[in-house]
XYZ file of N, CA, C and O in Angstrom:
328
model
N -129.094 -53.181 28.790
C -128.093 -52.654 29.706
C -128.611 -51.301 30.198
O -129.053 -50.474 29.411
N -128.509 -51.084 31.499
C -129.027 -49.840 32.073
C -128.088 -48.674 31.812
O -126.905 -48.842 31.509
N -128.629 -47.472 31.943
C -127.833 -46.267 31.772
C -126.693 -46.176 32.767
O -125.600 -45.703 32.434
N -126.929 -46.657 34.002
C -125.874 -46.621 35.020
C -124.707 -47.535 34.644
O -123.540 -47.172 34.825
N -125.020 -48.710 34.130
C -123.974 -49.640 33.714
C -123.202 -49.053 32.534
O -121.971 -49.086 32.505
N -123.928 -48.472 31.587
C -123.265 -47.844 30.444
C -122.365 -46.704 30.903
O -121.261 -46.541 30.403
N -122.815 -45.911 31.851
C -122.009 -44.789 32.350
C -120.739 -45.305 33.018
O -119.659 -44.759 32.827
N -120.846 -46.388 33.804
C -119.662 -46.974 34.455
C -118.662 -47.472 33.416
O -117.453 -47.248 33.543
N -119.174 -48.126 32.379
C -118.305 -48.611 31.310
C -117.626 -47.427 30.624
O -116.414 -47.432 30.413
N -118.404 -46.417 30.287
C -117.848 -45.237 29.611
C -116.788 -44.565 30.472
O -115.721 -44.183 29.967
N -117.051 -44.437 31.764
C -116.077 -43.798 32.657
C -114.761 -44.578 32.704
O -113.683 -43.987 32.681
N -114.859 -45.911 32.749
C -113.635 -46.726 32.756
C -112.860 -46.576 31.455
O -111.634 -46.419 31.449
N -113.560 -46.613 30.344
C -112.901 -46.486 29.041
C -112.279 -45.100 28.896
O -111.138 -44.968 28.447
N -112.994 -44.064 29.296
C -112.457 -42.703 29.206
C -111.216 -42.541 30.079
O -110.254 -41.882 29.678
N -111.222 -43.155 31.247
C -110.051 -43.091 32.130
C -108.850 -43.765 31.464
O -107.736 -43.242 31.496
N -109.075 -44.933 30.841
C -107.988 -45.629 30.147
C -107.474 -44.815 28.965
O -106.271 -44.730 28.728
N -108.391 -44.206 28.245
C -107.990 -43.378 27.108
C -107.141 -42.196 27.592
O -106.132 -41.865 26.966
N -107.555 -41.590 28.681
C -106.814 -40.450 29.234
C -105.402 -40.876 29.660
O -104.429 -40.171 29.398
N -105.310 -42.046 30.292
C -104.001 -42.576 30.706
C -103.080 -42.787 29.514
O -101.865 -42.645 29.629
N -103.663 -43.114 28.372
C -102.867 -43.403 27.172
C -102.646 -42.160 26.302
O -102.120 -42.268 25.199
N -103.069 -41.015 26.800
C -102.770 -39.773 26.094
C -103.844 -39.241 25.172
O -103.645 -38.231 24.514
N -104.986 -39.902 25.117
C -106.076 -39.401 24.287
C -107.106 -38.772 25.206
O -107.871 -39.447 25.862
N -107.088 -37.461 25.268
C -107.999 -36.741 26.162
C -109.354 -36.570 25.483
O -109.690 -35.502 24.973
N -110.124 -37.622 25.461
C -111.418 -37.616 24.780
C -112.384 -36.619 25.399
O -113.259 -36.096 24.713
N -112.211 -36.338 26.689
C -113.144 -35.432 27.347
C -113.013 -33.999 26.845
O -113.843 -33.158 27.142
N -112.000 -33.721 26.032
C -111.850 -32.394 25.438
C -112.560 -32.296 24.091
O -112.590 -31.233 23.487
N -113.101 -33.388 23.621
C -113.787 -33.420 22.334
C -115.292 -33.472 22.579
O -115.845 -34.516 22.927
N -115.940 -32.323 22.404
C -117.373 -32.234 22.686
C -118.202 -33.198 21.839
O -119.157 -33.800 22.335
N -117.847 -33.340 20.574
C -118.606 -34.232 19.698
C -118.534 -35.671 20.206
O -119.547 -36.380 20.244
N -117.337 -36.097 20.606
C -117.157 -37.446 21.138
C -117.960 -37.628 22.425
O -118.672 -38.620 22.592
N -117.856 -36.660 23.315
C -118.554 -36.774 24.599
C -120.076 -36.766 24.412
O -120.793 -37.478 25.125
N -120.575 -35.998 23.448
C -122.016 -36.006 23.176
C -122.470 -37.376 22.701
O -123.546 -37.851 23.089
N -121.655 -38.019 21.870
C -121.997 -39.368 21.418
C -121.994 -40.352 22.578
O -122.875 -41.212 22.678
N -121.011 -40.237 23.461
C -120.950 -41.126 24.630
C -122.165 -40.888 25.521
O -122.772 -41.844 26.031
N -122.536 -39.640 25.708
C -123.737 -39.341 26.502
C -124.979 -39.973 25.869
O -125.815 -40.548 26.579
N -125.102 -39.861 24.543
C -126.241 -40.487 23.856
C -126.243 -41.998 24.061
O -127.297 -42.605 24.256
N -125.043 -42.604 24.036
C -124.953 -44.049 24.253
C -125.356 -44.413 25.676
O -126.101 -45.366 25.894
N -124.872 -43.654 26.655
C -125.198 -43.990 28.045
C -126.692 -43.820 28.318
O -127.242 -44.516 29.165
N -127.331 -42.912 27.587
C -128.778 -42.720 27.743
C -129.587 -43.763 26.967
O -130.806 -43.824 27.084
N -128.881 -44.569 26.165
C -129.563 -45.597 25.388
C -130.190 -45.069 24.106
O -131.024 -45.731 23.504
N -129.783 -43.869 23.678
C -130.363 -43.285 22.473
C -129.759 -43.870 21.198
O -130.421 -43.868 20.148
N -128.519 -44.336 21.274
C -127.853 -44.954 20.128
C -127.041 -46.143 20.624
O -126.687 -46.228 21.800
N -126.741 -47.040 19.703
C -125.875 -48.171 20.024
C -124.428 -47.778 19.751
O -124.160 -46.820 19.030
N -123.500 -48.535 20.286
C -122.087 -48.208 20.142
C -121.663 -48.212 18.679
O -120.856 -47.376 18.261
N -122.190 -49.115 17.880
C -121.842 -49.141 16.456
C -122.206 -47.815 15.792
O -121.451 -47.293 14.964
N -123.331 -47.266 16.165
C -123.746 -45.972 15.617
C -122.830 -44.858 16.111
O -122.491 -43.947 15.353
N -122.398 -44.924 17.371
C -121.439 -43.942 17.896
C -120.156 -43.978 17.084
O -119.637 -42.923 16.689
N -119.636 -45.161 16.849
C -118.401 -45.300 16.062
C -118.580 -44.730 14.669
O -117.725 -44.004 14.163
N -119.687 -45.056 14.049
C -119.952 -44.589 12.698
C -120.044 -43.059 12.658
O -119.434 -42.414 11.798
N -120.776 -42.488 13.583
C -120.927 -41.030 13.611
C -119.601 -40.343 13.903
O -119.281 -39.329 13.288
N -118.838 -40.887 14.837
C -117.566 -40.254 15.178
C -116.572 -40.370 14.023
O -115.822 -39.428 13.745
N -116.593 -41.477 13.328
C -115.737 -41.627 12.147
C -116.075 -40.561 11.114
O -115.179 -39.973 10.496
N -117.343 -40.311 10.924
C -117.775 -39.278 9.979
C -117.321 -37.890 10.452
O -116.856 -37.081 9.647
N -117.424 -37.621 11.733
C -116.956 -36.344 12.287
C -115.466 -36.173 12.022
O -115.008 -35.105 11.602
N -114.686 -37.232 12.255
C -113.247 -37.160 12.017
C -112.934 -36.936 10.541
O -112.034 -36.159 10.193
N -113.685 -37.608 9.651
C -113.493 -37.403 8.215
C -113.766 -35.949 7.841
O -113.021 -35.338 7.074
N -114.850 -35.382 8.380
C -115.190 -33.992 8.087
C -114.116 -33.040 8.604
O -113.763 -32.067 7.928
N -113.581 -33.316 9.785
C -112.519 -32.468 10.337
C -111.262 -32.533 9.473
O -110.628 -31.507 9.218
N -110.891 -33.739 9.043
C -109.712 -33.874 8.183
C -109.904 -33.106 6.882
O -109.005 -32.414 6.416
N -111.090 -33.229 6.303
C -111.377 -32.526 5.056
C -111.325 -31.013 5.268
O -110.773 -30.290 4.439
N -111.851 -30.538 6.362
C -111.815 -29.096 6.647
C -110.372 -28.615 6.804
O -110.018 -27.537 6.310
N -109.532 -29.411 7.479
C -108.113 -29.041 7.621
C -107.419 -29.019 6.268
O -106.658 -28.118 5.971
N -107.708 -30.040 5.429
C -107.116 -30.079 4.091
C -107.527 -28.853 3.283
O -106.711 -28.229 2.612
N -108.807 -28.515 3.350
C -109.298 -27.355 2.611
C -108.622 -26.076 3.108
O -108.263 -25.218 2.309
N -108.454 -25.963 4.408
C -107.803 -24.777 4.971
C -106.344 -24.713 4.528
O -105.845 -23.638 4.180
N -105.662 -25.851 4.525
C -104.257 -25.871 4.091
C -104.156 -25.541 2.599
O -103.259 -24.813 2.182
N -105.082 -26.043 1.797
C -105.085 -25.727 0.365
C -105.291 -24.235 0.154
O -104.642 -23.627 -0.695
N -106.163 -23.636 0.938
C -106.430 -22.208 0.819
C -105.189 -21.396 1.175
O -104.821 -20.464 0.457
N -104.505 -21.778 2.242
C -103.278 -21.082 2.639
C -102.228 -21.214 1.544
O -101.547 -20.242 1.198
N -102.110 -22.397 0.971
C -101.143 -22.616 -0.112
C -101.460 -21.716 -1.295
O -100.565 -21.088 -1.868
N -102.725 -21.636 -1.658
C -103.110 -20.781 -2.775
C -102.842 -19.311 -2.471
O -102.413 -18.555 -3.336
N -103.099 -18.891 -1.247
C -102.882 -17.500 -0.870
C -101.404 -17.135 -0.901
O -101.042 -15.993 -1.144
N -100.525 -18.085 -0.678
C -99.084 -17.827 -0.645
C -98.457 -17.815 -2.031
O -97.326 -17.366 -2.192
N -99.162 -18.349 -3.026
C -98.604 -18.383 -4.370
C -98.612 -16.977 -4.951
O -99.576 -16.229 -4.798
N -97.530 -16.607 -5.632
C -97.493 -15.274 -6.240
C -98.553 -15.183 -7.336
O -98.831 -16.144 -8.026
N -99.123 -14.021 -7.434
C -100.135 -13.838 -8.481
C -99.450 -13.602 -9.806
O -98.427 -12.929 -9.891
N -99.981 -14.183 -10.821
C -99.400 -14.015 -12.171
C -99.797 -12.637 -12.683
O -100.899 -12.157 -12.447
N -98.878 -12.020 -13.366
C -99.167 -10.728 -13.973
C -100.066 -10.929 -15.169
O -99.850 -11.816 -15.987
N -101.066 -10.117 -15.248
C -101.973 -10.211 -16.373
C -101.372 -9.497 -17.579
O -100.653 -8.520 -17.429
N -101.637 -9.974 -18.783
C -101.107 -9.296 -19.980
C -101.590 -7.844 -20.020
O -102.735 -7.553 -19.681
N -100.664 -6.942 -20.338
C -101.013 -5.545 -20.450
C -100.919 -4.779 -19.145
O -101.314 -3.637 -19.066
N -100.433 -5.435 -18.064
C -100.303 -4.699 -16.793
C -98.867 -4.397 -16.492
O -97.960 -4.938 -16.989
């Protein structure tokens, strides 16, 4: 499949995603993967796999940040002798 055909497919899919409320064009990581696919550097299965990993990493980073905020909000225990 040529790069032009891949770009046309990607543009149609991105337009449908935008119509449904998922503004994928605001996600640089996603768009970089789509660009790699349109250039023929990776297959779509690899794009899905990489993007899934990116999403997992983002979720983990958010969880870690929320855990840190929770810990910071907990009152500190008084140490014996203070």
